[in-house]
Every structure is written in structure tokens, then in C-alpha cells.
Coordinates of C-alpha atoms in Angstrom, one line a residue:
Chain A
X753 CA 5.9 -260.3 -48.9
X754 CA 8.0 -263.2 -47.1
X755 CA 10.9 -262.4 -45.6
X756 CA 14.0 -263.5 -48.1
X757 CA 16.4 -265.0 -45.3
X758 CA 14.3 -267.3 -43.4
X759 CA 11.5 -267.4 -45.8
X760 CA 8.6 -267.6 -42.8
X761 CA 7.9 -264.5 -41.5
X762 CA 6.8 -261.0 -42.8
X763 CA 9.5 -259.2 -44.3
X764 CA 9.1 -255.8 -42.6
X765 CA 12.7 -254.3 -43.4
X766 CA 13.3 -253.4 -46.7
X767 CA 16.4 -252.2 -47.7
X768 CA 18.0 -250.2 -50.5
X769 CA 21.4 -249.9 -50.9
X770 CA 23.7 -248.2 -53.4
X771 CA 27.1 -249.1 -53.9
X772 CA 29.0 -247.4 -55.9
X773 CA 26.1 -247.3 -58.8
X774 CA 25.2 -250.5 -57.8
X775 CA 21.6 -251.0 -56.7
X776 CA 20.4 -253.9 -54.8
X777 CA 17.3 -254.7 -52.8
X778 CA 16.3 -256.9 -49.7
X779 CA 13.4 -257.4 -48.2
X780 CA 14.1 -259.0 -44.6
X781 CA 11.8 -259.9 -41.0
X782 CA 13.1 -257.7 -38.0
X783 CA 14.7 -260.4 -36.7
X784 CA 17.4 -261.7 -40.0
X785 CA 17.9 -258.2 -40.2
X786 CA 19.1 -257.6 -36.9
X787 CA 20.7 -260.9 -37.0
X788 CA 22.3 -260.2 -40.4
X789 CA 23.3 -256.7 -38.4
X790 CA 21.7 -254.7 -41.6
X791 CA 20.4 -252.1 -39.2
X792 CA 23.7 -251.3 -37.4
X793 CA 25.7 -248.9 -38.7
X794 CA 28.9 -248.7 -38.1
X795 CA 29.9 -246.4 -35.8
X796 CA 32.6 -244.3 -37.2
X797 CA 31.7 -245.6 -41.0
X798 CA 29.5 -243.1 -41.9
X799 CA 27.5 -240.6 -39.9
X800 CA 26.5 -237.3 -40.1
X801 CA 28.6 -236.0 -36.9
X802 CA 32.2 -237.1 -39.2
X803 CA 30.8 -235.5 -42.4
X804 CA 30.2 -232.7 -40.1
X805 CA 33.6 -232.9 -38.2
X806 CA 35.2 -232.5 -41.4
X807 CA 34.0 -228.8 -42.1
X808 CA 36.2 -228.3 -38.9
X809 CA 39.3 -229.1 -39.3
X810 CA 41.2 -226.7 -37.4
X811 CA 42.3 -223.9 -40.0
X812 CA 42.0 -220.8 -37.7
X813 CA 43.9 -217.8 -38.8
X814 CA 47.6 -217.0 -38.2
X815 CA 48.1 -215.7 -34.3
X816 CA 45.6 -217.4 -32.8
X817 CA 46.4 -220.0 -30.3
X818 CA 46.3 -223.5 -31.3
X819 CA 42.7 -224.1 -31.3
X820 CA 42.7 -228.2 -30.2
X821 CA 43.4 -226.6 -26.8
X822 CA 40.6 -224.8 -26.8
X823 CA 37.7 -225.3 -24.0
X824 CA 34.7 -223.6 -23.2
X825 CA 34.9 -222.2 -19.6
X826 CA 31.2 -223.0 -18.8
X827 CA 30.8 -226.2 -19.8
X828 CA 33.8 -227.7 -20.0
X829 CA 33.6 -228.6 -23.6
X830 CA 36.8 -228.9 -25.9
X831 CA 37.1 -228.0 -29.4
X832 CA 38.1 -231.7 -30.0
X833 CA 35.1 -232.9 -28.4
X834 CA 33.2 -230.2 -30.7
X835 CA 34.7 -231.9 -33.8
X836 CA 34.0 -235.1 -32.6
X837 CA 30.5 -234.6 -31.7
X838 CA 29.4 -231.6 -34.3
X839 CA 27.6 -229.9 -31.1
X840 CA 27.8 -227.4 -29.1
X841 CA 27.8 -228.2 -25.2
X842 CA 26.0 -224.9 -24.3
X843 CA 25.3 -221.0 -25.6
X844 CA 28.7 -219.8 -24.1
X845 CA 30.6 -222.5 -26.5
X846 CA 30.0 -219.5 -29.0
X847 CA 31.8 -217.2 -27.3
X848 CA 34.9 -220.0 -26.3
X849 CA 35.3 -221.2 -30.0
X850 CA 35.3 -217.5 -31.6
X851 CA 38.8 -217.8 -33.6
X852 CA 37.6 -221.1 -35.3
X853 CA 33.8 -220.2 -35.8
X854 CA 33.4 -218.0 -38.6
X855 CA 35.2 -220.8 -40.9
X856 CA 33.3 -223.4 -40.0
X857 CA 29.7 -221.1 -39.9
X858 CA 30.5 -219.8 -43.5
X859 CA 31.5 -223.5 -45.1
X860 CA 27.7 -224.4 -43.7
X861 CA 26.4 -221.1 -44.6
X862 CA 27.8 -219.3 -46.4
X863 CA 27.9 -216.9 -44.1
X864 CA 28.4 -216.2 -40.5
X865 CA 26.5 -213.4 -39.3
X866 CA 22.7 -213.3 -38.8
X867 CA 20.3 -211.3 -40.4
X868 CA 17.1 -212.4 -39.3
X869 CA 14.6 -211.7 -36.2
X870 CA 15.6 -210.1 -33.0
X871 CA 13.8 -211.4 -29.8
X872 CA 11.0 -208.9 -29.3
X873 CA 12.0 -208.7 -25.1
X874 CA 15.8 -209.4 -25.0
X875 CA 16.4 -207.7 -28.5
X876 CA 16.1 -204.3 -26.4
X877 CA 18.3 -201.6 -28.8
X878 CA 19.2 -203.9 -31.4
X879 CA 15.9 -204.7 -32.3
X880 CA 15.2 -200.4 -32.7
X881 CA 18.1 -200.4 -34.5
X882 CA 17.1 -203.3 -37.0
X883 CA 14.0 -201.5 -37.5
X884 CA 15.9 -198.2 -38.0
X885 CA 17.7 -199.4 -40.8
X886 CA 15.3 -200.8 -41.8
X887 CA 13.1 -197.7 -42.2
X888 CA 16.5 -196.2 -44.2
X889 CA 16.0 -198.7 -46.7
X890 CA 12.4 -198.2 -47.2
X891 CA 13.0 -194.8 -47.8
X892 CA 15.5 -194.8 -49.8
X893 CA 13.4 -197.4 -51.6
X894 CA 10.5 -194.5 -51.9
X895 CA 13.0 -191.6 -52.6
X896 CA 14.2 -193.5 -55.6
X897 CA 10.5 -194.2 -56.8
X898 CA 9.9 -190.1 -56.6
X899 CA 7.2 -191.5 -53.7
X900 CA 7.6 -187.9 -51.7
X901 CA 4.8 -188.5 -49.4
X902 CA 5.3 -191.9 -48.4
X903 CA 9.1 -190.6 -47.8
X904 CA 8.7 -188.2 -45.7
X905 CA 6.4 -189.9 -43.4
X906 CA 9.1 -192.4 -43.1
X907 CA 11.7 -189.9 -42.7
X908 CA 9.3 -188.9 -39.6
X909 CA 9.2 -192.2 -38.2
X910 CA 13.2 -192.5 -38.4
X911 CA 13.4 -189.3 -36.2
X912 CA 11.9 -190.5 -34.0
X913 CA 13.6 -193.7 -33.4
X914 CA 16.6 -192.1 -33.4
X915 CA 15.7 -189.8 -30.9
X916 CA 14.7 -193.0 -28.7
X917 CA 17.7 -195.0 -29.3
X918 CA 19.9 -191.7 -28.3
X919 CA 17.6 -190.9 -24.9
Chain B
X1267 CA -15.4 -246.6 -31.2
X1268 CA -16.7 -246.1 -35.0
X1269 CA -13.3 -245.9 -37.6
X1270 CA -15.2 -242.1 -38.2
X1271 CA -14.8 -241.3 -34.1
X1272 CA -11.0 -242.3 -34.3
X1273 CA -10.3 -240.5 -37.1
X1274 CA -11.9 -237.4 -35.5
X1275 CA -10.3 -238.0 -32.8
X1276 CA -6.6 -238.5 -33.6
X1277 CA -6.4 -236.3 -36.6
X1278 CA -4.6 -233.0 -36.7
X1279 CA -5.6 -230.2 -37.8
X1280 CA -2.9 -230.6 -40.7
X1281 CA -4.4 -234.2 -42.0
X1282 CA -8.1 -232.5 -41.7
X1283 CA -8.5 -229.1 -43.2
X1284 CA -7.9 -228.1 -46.7
X1285 CA -5.0 -226.0 -47.8
X1286 CA -3.9 -223.8 -50.5
X1287 CA -2.2 -226.0 -53.7
X1288 CA -2.8 -229.2 -51.5
X1289 CA -3.4 -231.0 -55.1
X1290 CA 0.2 -231.6 -54.7
X1291 CA 1.2 -229.7 -51.3
X1292 CA 0.1 -232.4 -48.6
X1293 CA 1.3 -229.9 -46.0
X1294 CA 3.3 -227.0 -44.5
X1295 CA 6.1 -227.4 -41.2
X1296 CA 8.2 -224.1 -39.8
X1297 CA 10.2 -225.1 -36.8
X1298 CA 12.4 -223.2 -34.8
X1299 CA 15.2 -224.0 -32.1
X1300 CA 15.6 -221.7 -29.4
X1301 CA 17.8 -222.5 -26.1
X1302 CA 17.9 -220.7 -22.7
X1303 CA 20.1 -218.1 -21.8
X1304 CA 22.0 -220.1 -18.7
X1305 CA 22.0 -223.6 -19.2
X1306 CA 24.0 -226.2 -21.2
X1307 CA 22.3 -227.5 -24.2
X1308 CA 20.4 -230.9 -23.7
X1309 CA 23.5 -233.1 -24.5
X1310 CA 25.7 -231.8 -21.5
X1311 CA 22.8 -230.9 -19.0
X1312 CA 22.3 -233.0 -15.9
X1313 CA 19.1 -234.3 -14.6
X1314 CA 18.1 -231.4 -12.6
X1315 CA 18.7 -228.8 -15.0
X1316 CA 17.0 -230.7 -17.4
X1317 CA 14.1 -230.5 -14.4
X1318 CA 14.6 -226.5 -14.4
X1319 CA 14.0 -226.6 -18.0
X1320 CA 10.5 -228.4 -17.6
X1321 CA 10.1 -226.1 -14.9
X1322 CA 10.6 -222.8 -16.9
X1323 CA 9.3 -223.9 -19.8
X1324 CA 5.2 -225.3 -18.2
X1325 CA 5.3 -221.5 -16.2
X1326 CA 6.0 -220.2 -19.5
X1327 CA 2.9 -221.5 -21.1
X1328 CA 0.7 -220.5 -18.2
X1329 CA 1.1 -216.8 -18.8
X1330 CA -0.9 -214.8 -20.4
X1331 CA 0.9 -214.4 -23.6
X1332 CA 0.6 -217.5 -24.0
X1333 CA -3.3 -218.3 -23.2
X1334 CA -3.8 -215.9 -26.1
X1335 CA -2.6 -218.3 -28.5
X1336 CA -5.3 -221.4 -27.7
X1337 CA -5.1 -223.8 -25.6
X1338 CA -1.6 -225.8 -24.5
X1339 CA -0.9 -228.5 -22.3
X1340 CA 3.0 -230.0 -21.8
X1341 CA 3.1 -233.6 -21.6
X1342 CA 6.5 -235.1 -19.9
X1343 CA 7.1 -237.6 -22.3
X1344 CA 8.2 -240.5 -19.6
X1345 CA 3.9 -240.4 -18.7
X1346 CA 3.4 -241.3 -22.2
X1347 CA 3.8 -245.2 -23.4
X1348 CA 6.0 -246.0 -25.7
X1349 CA 2.8 -246.8 -28.3
X1350 CA 1.3 -243.3 -27.5
X1351 CA 4.8 -242.2 -28.3
X1352 CA 5.2 -243.6 -31.8
X1353 CA 2.0 -242.6 -32.2
X1354 CA 3.1 -238.7 -31.5
X1355 CA 5.6 -239.1 -34.3
X1356 CA 4.0 -240.7 -36.7
X1357 CA 1.9 -237.6 -36.6
X1358 CA 4.9 -235.9 -36.9
X1359 CA 4.3 -234.2 -33.6
X1360 CA 7.4 -234.9 -32.1
X1361 CA 10.5 -236.7 -33.8
X1362 CA 12.4 -240.0 -33.5
X1363 CA 14.8 -238.3 -30.7
X1364 CA 11.7 -238.3 -28.3
X1365 CA 11.0 -241.8 -29.1
X1366 CA 13.5 -243.0 -28.2
X1367 CA 14.5 -240.9 -25.0
X1368 CA 11.5 -240.0 -23.1
X1369 CA 13.0 -239.7 -19.8
X1370 CA 14.2 -236.4 -19.5
X1371 CA 11.9 -234.5 -22.4
X1372 CA 8.2 -233.4 -22.8
X1373 CA 5.5 -232.2 -25.4
X1374 CA 3.3 -229.4 -25.5
X1375 CA 0.2 -229.7 -27.5
X1376 CA -1.8 -227.0 -28.6
X1377 CA -5.3 -228.3 -28.9
X1378 CA -5.8 -228.6 -32.6
X1379 CA -1.8 -229.6 -32.7
X1380 CA -1.1 -226.7 -35.3
X1381 CA 1.9 -226.1 -33.0
X1382 CA 3.4 -228.8 -31.3
X1383 CA 6.3 -228.0 -29.0
X1384 CA 9.2 -229.8 -28.1
X1385 CA 11.0 -229.5 -25.0
X1386 CA 14.2 -231.3 -24.4
X1387 CA 15.1 -232.4 -27.9
X1388 CA 18.5 -231.3 -29.3
X1389 CA 17.6 -228.0 -28.3
X1390 CA 16.2 -226.5 -25.2
X1391 CA 13.0 -226.1 -27.3
X1392 CA 11.5 -227.3 -30.9
X1393 CA 8.5 -225.0 -32.0
X1394 CA 6.7 -226.9 -34.4
X1395 CA 3.9 -225.6 -37.2
X1396 CA 2.2 -227.9 -38.8
X1397 CA -0.3 -226.6 -41.5
X1398 CA -2.4 -228.2 -44.7
X1399 CA -1.3 -227.3 -48.0
X1400 CA 1.4 -224.4 -48.9
X1401 CA 1.4 -221.9 -46.1
X1402 CA 4.9 -221.0 -45.2
X1403 CA 4.0 -217.4 -44.1
X1404 CA 0.7 -218.1 -41.7
X1405 CA 2.8 -221.2 -40.4
X1406 CA 6.0 -219.0 -39.6
X1407 CA 3.4 -216.4 -38.2
X1408 CA 2.4 -218.5 -36.1
X1409 CA 5.7 -220.0 -34.8
X1410 CA 7.0 -216.3 -34.1
X1411 CA 3.7 -215.0 -32.3
X1412 CA 4.4 -218.7 -29.7
X1413 CA 8.1 -217.7 -30.2
X1414 CA 7.5 -214.5 -29.1
X1415 CA 5.0 -215.6 -26.2
X1416 CA 7.4 -217.8 -24.6
X1417 CA 10.6 -214.9 -25.1
X1418 CA 8.0 -212.9 -22.7
X1419 CA 9.4 -214.8 -19.8
X1420 CA 12.2 -217.3 -20.9
X1421 CA 15.6 -215.4 -21.6
X1422 CA 16.9 -217.2 -25.3
X1423 CA 20.1 -217.7 -25.9
X1424 CA 21.1 -214.9 -28.5
X1425 CA 24.0 -213.1 -30.1
X1426 CA 23.5 -210.2 -32.1
X1427 CA 26.3 -211.5 -34.7
X1428 CA 24.8 -215.4 -34.5
X1429 CA 21.4 -214.9 -33.9
X1430 CA 19.5 -217.6 -31.9
X1431 CA 22.3 -219.8 -30.5
X1432 CA 21.6 -224.0 -31.5
X1433 CA 23.2 -227.1 -30.4
X1434 CA 24.1 -227.9 -33.8
X1435 CA 26.0 -224.8 -35.2
X1436 CA 23.7 -226.3 -39.1
X1437 CA 21.1 -224.4 -37.0
X1438 CA 22.5 -221.3 -35.4
X1439 CA 21.2 -217.9 -36.6
X1440 CA 17.4 -217.8 -37.0
X1441 CA 17.3 -221.7 -35.8
X1442 CA 14.1 -222.0 -38.6
X1443 CA 13.5 -225.1 -40.5
X1444 CA 10.7 -224.4 -42.7
X1445 CA 9.8 -227.3 -45.4
X1446 CA 6.9 -228.6 -47.5
X1447 CA 5.6 -232.0 -48.0
X1448 CA 4.7 -232.8 -51.7
X1449 CA 3.2 -235.7 -53.9
X1450 CA 5.0 -235.4 -57.3
X1451 CA 4.2 -239.0 -58.5
X1452 CA 3.9 -237.3 -62.6
X1453 CA 7.6 -236.6 -62.2
X1454 CA 8.4 -239.8 -61.0
X1455 CA 6.2 -241.6 -63.7
X1456 CA 7.8 -239.4 -66.3
X1457 CA 11.6 -239.5 -64.7
X1458 CA 12.2 -236.5 -64.6
X1459 CA 12.3 -236.0 -61.0
X1460 CA 16.1 -237.1 -60.2
X1461 CA 17.0 -233.9 -62.4
X1462 CA 14.3 -231.5 -60.8
X1463 CA 15.4 -232.4 -57.5
X1464 CA 19.3 -232.7 -57.8
X1465 CA 18.7 -228.1 -59.5
X1466 CA 16.9 -228.2 -56.0
X1467 CA 20.5 -228.7 -53.9
X1468 CA 21.7 -226.6 -56.3
X1469 CA 19.9 -223.7 -54.4
X1470 CA 20.4 -224.3 -50.6
X1471 CA 17.5 -226.5 -49.7
X1472 CA 17.3 -230.0 -49.5
X1473 CA 14.7 -232.8 -50.4
X1474 CA 14.3 -236.1 -49.3
X1475 CA 11.4 -238.8 -49.5
X1476 CA 9.0 -238.9 -46.8
X1477 CA 9.1 -242.6 -46.3
X1478 CA 12.3 -243.7 -47.6
X1479 CA 15.5 -242.5 -49.1
X1480 CA 16.4 -240.3 -51.7
X1481 CA 14.6 -240.8 -54.9
X1482 CA 12.8 -244.1 -53.4
X1483 CA 10.5 -242.5 -51.8
X1484 CA 7.6 -244.3 -51.0
X1485 CA 4.0 -242.7 -51.9
X1486 CA 5.8 -240.2 -54.5
X1487 CA 6.1 -237.7 -51.3
X1488 CA 8.8 -235.5 -51.0
X1489 CA 9.9 -232.9 -48.3
X1490 CA 11.7 -229.8 -49.3
X1491 CA 13.3 -228.1 -46.9
X1492 CA 16.0 -224.7 -46.1
X1493 CA 19.3 -226.3 -45.7
X1494 CA 20.9 -222.4 -44.3
X1495 CA 19.7 -220.6 -41.5
X1496 CA 22.6 -217.6 -41.3
X1497 CA 22.8 -214.8 -43.3
X1498 CA 19.4 -214.7 -44.6
X1499 CA 16.7 -214.0 -42.7
X1500 CA 13.3 -215.5 -42.3
X1501 CA 11.4 -214.2 -44.7
X1502 CA 14.5 -214.4 -47.4
X1503 CA 14.1 -218.1 -46.5
X1504 CA 10.3 -218.7 -46.6
X1505 CA 10.0 -216.5 -50.1
X1506 CA 12.8 -218.4 -51.4
X1507 CA 11.3 -222.0 -50.7
X1508 CA 7.8 -220.5 -52.1
X1509 CA 10.1 -220.0 -55.5
X1510 CA 11.2 -223.2 -55.6
X1511 CA 7.8 -225.1 -54.6
X1512 CA 6.0 -222.6 -56.7
X1513 CA 8.2 -223.8 -59.6
X1514 CA 8.1 -227.5 -58.3
X1515 CA 4.4 -227.3 -58.7
X1516 CA 4.1 -226.1 -62.5
X1517 CA 6.5 -229.1 -63.3
X1518 CA 4.4 -231.5 -61.9
X1519 CA 1.2 -230.0 -62.9
X1520 CA 2.9 -229.9 -66.9
X1521 CA 4.0 -233.5 -65.9
X1522 CA 0.3 -234.5 -65.4
X1523 CA -1.0 -232.9 -68.5
X1524 CA 1.9 -234.7 -70.5
X1525 CA 1.2 -238.1 -69.2
X1526 CA -2.8 -237.4 -70.2
X1527 CA -1.6 -236.4 -73.3
X1528 CA 0.5 -239.3 -74.4
X1529 CA -0.5 -242.1 -71.8
X1530 CA -3.9 -241.7 -71.1
X1531 CA -4.9 -245.5 -71.5
X1532 CA -2.0 -246.9 -69.2
X1533 CA -2.0 -243.8 -66.5
X1534 CA -5.9 -245.2 -66.4
X1535 CA -5.2 -248.4 -65.8
X1536 CA -2.7 -248.0 -63.1
X1537 CA -4.7 -245.6 -61.3
X1538 CA -7.6 -248.1 -61.9
X1539 CA -5.5 -251.3 -60.6
X1540 CA -4.4 -249.6 -57.4
X1541 CA -8.0 -248.6 -56.8
X1542 CA -9.4 -252.4 -57.4
X1543 CA -6.3 -253.1 -54.7
X1544 CA -7.0 -250.9 -51.8
X1545 CA -10.9 -250.8 -52.0
X1546 CA -10.0 -255.3 -52.0
X1547 CA -7.1 -256.6 -51.1
X1548 CA -7.3 -258.5 -47.7
X1549 CA -3.3 -258.0 -46.5
X1550 CA -1.8 -254.9 -47.4
X1551 CA 2.0 -254.1 -46.3
X1552 CA 2.6 -250.1 -45.8
X1553 CA 4.8 -249.8 -49.2
X1554 CA 2.1 -251.2 -51.3
X1555 CA -0.5 -248.9 -49.3
X1556 CA 1.4 -245.9 -50.1
X1557 CA 2.4 -246.7 -53.5
X1558 CA -1.6 -247.4 -54.4
X1559 CA -2.8 -244.4 -52.5
X1560 CA -0.6 -242.6 -54.3
X1561 CA -1.7 -243.5 -57.5
X1562 CA -5.7 -243.0 -56.6
X1563 CA -5.1 -239.5 -55.1
X1564 CA -3.6 -239.0 -58.8
X1565 CA -6.8 -240.5 -60.5
X1566 CA -8.6 -237.6 -57.7
X1567 CA -6.8 -235.1 -58.8
X1568 CA -7.1 -236.2 -62.3
X1569 CA -10.7 -236.4 -62.1
X1570 CA -10.4 -240.2 -63.0
X1571 CA -11.6 -241.2 -59.9
X1572 CA -14.4 -239.9 -57.9
X1573 CA -16.7 -239.9 -55.3
X1574 CA -13.7 -240.6 -53.1
X1575 CA -12.5 -237.1 -51.1
X1576 CA -9.2 -235.8 -51.9
X1577 CA -8.4 -236.1 -48.4
X1578 CA -7.8 -240.2 -48.5
X1579 CA -4.1 -240.3 -49.0
X1580 CA -2.9 -237.6 -46.0
X1581 CA -5.5 -239.3 -43.6
X1582 CA -4.5 -242.9 -44.9
X1583 CA -0.9 -242.6 -45.0
X1584 CA -0.7 -241.5 -41.1
X1585 CA -3.4 -244.2 -40.0
X1586 CA -2.3 -246.9 -41.6
X1587 CA 1.3 -246.4 -39.7
X1588 CA 1.8 -249.7 -37.7
X1589 CA 1.6 -247.8 -34.1
X1590 CA -2.0 -245.8 -35.0
X1591 CA -2.9 -249.1 -36.0
X1592 CA -2.4 -250.7 -33.0
X1593 CA -4.3 -247.7 -31.3
X1594 CA -7.7 -248.3 -33.2
X1595 CA -6.8 -252.1 -32.6
X1596 CA -6.3 -251.6 -29.1
X1597 CA -3.8 -254.0 -28.8
X1598 CA -0.4 -255.0 -30.3
X1599 CA -0.5 -256.8 -33.4
X1600 CA 1.8 -258.8 -35.3
X1601 CA 3.4 -257.4 -38.5
X1602 CA 0.8 -260.2 -40.4
X1603 CA -1.9 -259.2 -38.4
X1604 CA -0.9 -255.0 -38.9
X1605 CA -1.5 -256.2 -42.8
X1606 CA -4.7 -257.7 -42.4
X1607 CA -6.0 -254.8 -40.2
X1608 CA -4.9 -252.2 -42.6
X1609 CA -6.2 -253.3 -45.1
X1610 CA -9.5 -253.6 -43.7
X1611 CA -9.3 -250.1 -42.4
X1612 CA -8.6 -249.2 -45.9
X1613 CA -11.4 -250.8 -47.7
X1614 CA -13.7 -249.4 -45.0
X1615 CA -12.8 -245.8 -45.7
X1616 CA -12.7 -246.6 -49.1
X1617 CA -16.3 -247.5 -48.8
X1618 CA -17.4 -245.1 -47.2

């Protein structure tokens, strides 16, 4: 296919635009596409950080400090900067922005609390606590199904774990 | 170098191997985002901090826990030529970000290229496992074992309530993005794809075309992935994605049957024409190549074309990408030359 603009070079850039439901296609060579600015997305016009940024519009719970002035003491990122780039600066930002974090996370994920994996080494007691919760759920299930031998085995495991946690 | 040698040398396990449901599911990927507890994320890290990161990670892969999982090698991106970086991207081993910003980043590859770990992308580490076919559980298991092996010596940024802390809040929690690449030609041909994909986005999953945008996916290849990373465990996320993938497979199978029952002659004509073009054309651009390959693969699946390996779509969709073509030729090629060489490579592969 030949470039629709210069009619000379082969078209290597294939654009499909859908504007208000009107679809149009253009086939251009790289240099014409560059010249026409088809490859440049206007900064600020439509970008992922901007869409995400609108998620973070400040509505902190009443009584909390004004959110725009929040600043991470470790890396120096301000909450305002965070809403611009939609990225945290360092792990400690999660603590620094705590007054606004819950609504932000809930809007993205529908939840603000992790229920998945715990680090094997770094997880320490948390890992044991999660395992304990898991065993207790299993125990209830076995009792419900009247599988008492299995249940007894689980109960022993739970006792063992509880001793390790309190010891 | 013969084409056979080249294919053998360049094909990762996900491209070569067979896998469950690989009639429709091309590949499965699980990616985990991990960060050091005591360093700023790459966006704000200084050059020295990034050096420190690369050092620590290089030490971590020398540890026995990593050696148990295979042979890993770390390659700083600044030592990789731009063409080779593009090749890595075309093989889905690194992201475009690493191609464009090689200065402070590295990739760690296991020798079979099932595991690739990007260092210094948006997060400190991105552990990625790629398998052929539908293998969410094996991919998650392996990624999790690599995570454990690295965590034996590295301290992850982890919070009891928020889980694994990531640069972007859309990844926080599990830090996991799991995805399946699917070939859905019959859903596209029967015009059901829009409806089906619309339904998927209702359940916390995202769909996008692999080469191309939205429903305009070139080669009828779609990637389905989880969007939510917080509030669901890794197992739940994988279970949901697996369930939806199974449904998509069923829909695609039914659509294929429908086409065979109602439009067999037309379908056979379309597939035969595409096969003819791929076997005899002298110039092929990448878009046409993908579309024709999709038809031929459907023809193989339906028994309309025999004697051609079903792996041909997976193999050629990667090998005919611009950077891999140029690597095979051993020199830079203009777009016109690429089209000529692409057609030659496809002809040779189909005649074999």
C-alpha cells in the first residue's frame, strides 16, 4: 500500500480514527505521518494519567488536613503532583497520602484492602495469621460437610499454629 | 544461518511449545510488580539509586534459591543494541518502555525465555512468565516461586493492608496482571465480538487487540487481562480470568461450527485465498500477513488446510515483525525491502 499523502513511499502507519462514531482510515508513510502530526498525541488532551487523575479529585473525609498540601516526607512528592502523574514516588507515599488513599483505591479496585499473597520471608507473623484464618475457614467447611476426621486434623493444626503465634 | 536454525535459536518456549486449548488460546502471561522497600520508585530514583538496584538484583539472582529455578542471566539494557531491544519487545519479553529508555534498566532472562524480569521499568521489578496455550495456574506458580526466590534476599515494599506497593495505584495489592492471548476469528467473522467483549469489561477484565486497537484487532488476536489487583487474591483473579476464557473458547467454538454449517463454501474460499496469497505473494505488509495467517490458522483448526503446522500463526506473527526480519537478514531493511523479505520468509516457512 502506498502513502495516501505523498503517493510515493509505502504506507507503514495505519490510522483508524473514531470520532463521535464516525470512522475514518488513513494510510501514511512514516515521514508524512510525522509531518501531519498524526503520531503526536497532544499532551494533556487525552492521556492515561489524566483519566486516572480525575479519580483522585480531592474529597477527603471531613476533619482531615487539606489534601493538596500533603507531602511525602521521604521522597518529597506532593499530593498535587501525584494527581498530575498518577504515580507514587516511593513506597512511603502510601503512608503519607493515607487520608485520601482509601477512596482512591476503592474507585480503582472496588476495595482498599489486600487479601492476596504475603511475602514468604518478610511476611513473618502476618503469614502465620493469614494461614490460621485459612485453616479456620476450612474447618468450618469440614464441620458443615460432617467430615469430622478431617476436621479433627485441621483443629490440631490450628492449635499448633496458635501456639506458635502466641509463643 | 538457515531459517530453521534461526527459528530454533530465536523462538521462546511460548512460541515453540504446545499447550492446553492452544487451538484458540495462543499464550498465557502472568506478571508481578515488585519494589524495594527502601528505594524510591524509578520515576524519582537518582542514577546512583538505580545502580544500587541493579547491583542488588544481580546479587539476588546469584543466590542458590534462584539457581534452583534455572539459569538466569542479567543483561543491562544499555549494552543491548536498539534492534535487539526491539527484537526482545517483539517476542513479548520486554515492554516498549525499556526499548525507549535503556539507560537505567536491565532484563533478566531464563534460558528458555519462559521467565523474564524487567528491572527499572515503572516498578523496580516486573517478574513475567509466558507459557504457550491456556496455563494460568502454571504461570502463576512459576512467577510466585521466582518472587519467593528473589525475596529470599531482597526486602519488598509490602504493607499488611495495601499488599505489594507499586508505583501506580492501579497495580497495588497483588501487583499481578494475568492475561491470555486469544485467536477469535469466528467471533469476528460472525460479528459477535463487540457484544462478547463488551460483556467482559463488565466483570473487571480488560480486552484489547494485540496489534491494533479495540475491535479492529489485526489478525483477530485479543488479549484478556484482569484490571483489579486489590481486594482479590491471586488465586481468585486467576480463577475469574480462567472462567471467562473458558466461556470465550466455547463461544468461539460455536461460532466456528455455525460458519461451517451455514457458510462453508464462503469460508473455504476465504481461507483458500489467504493460503494462496501467503504461499505465492512476493510482497506482504505486516497487516496483511497477520490477517492471512489468521485465516490459514482457522483453516488448519477446521481441517480445511492440512499438512501445515498449527504453530505457524504463533511463529510467523513474531518472526515477520520488523526487527526480527532485520535480525534474520543481518542488516537494516527499508519498509519496501521488509515487505519483500517478509513474503519470502512466509513462502519458505509454508513450503517446508
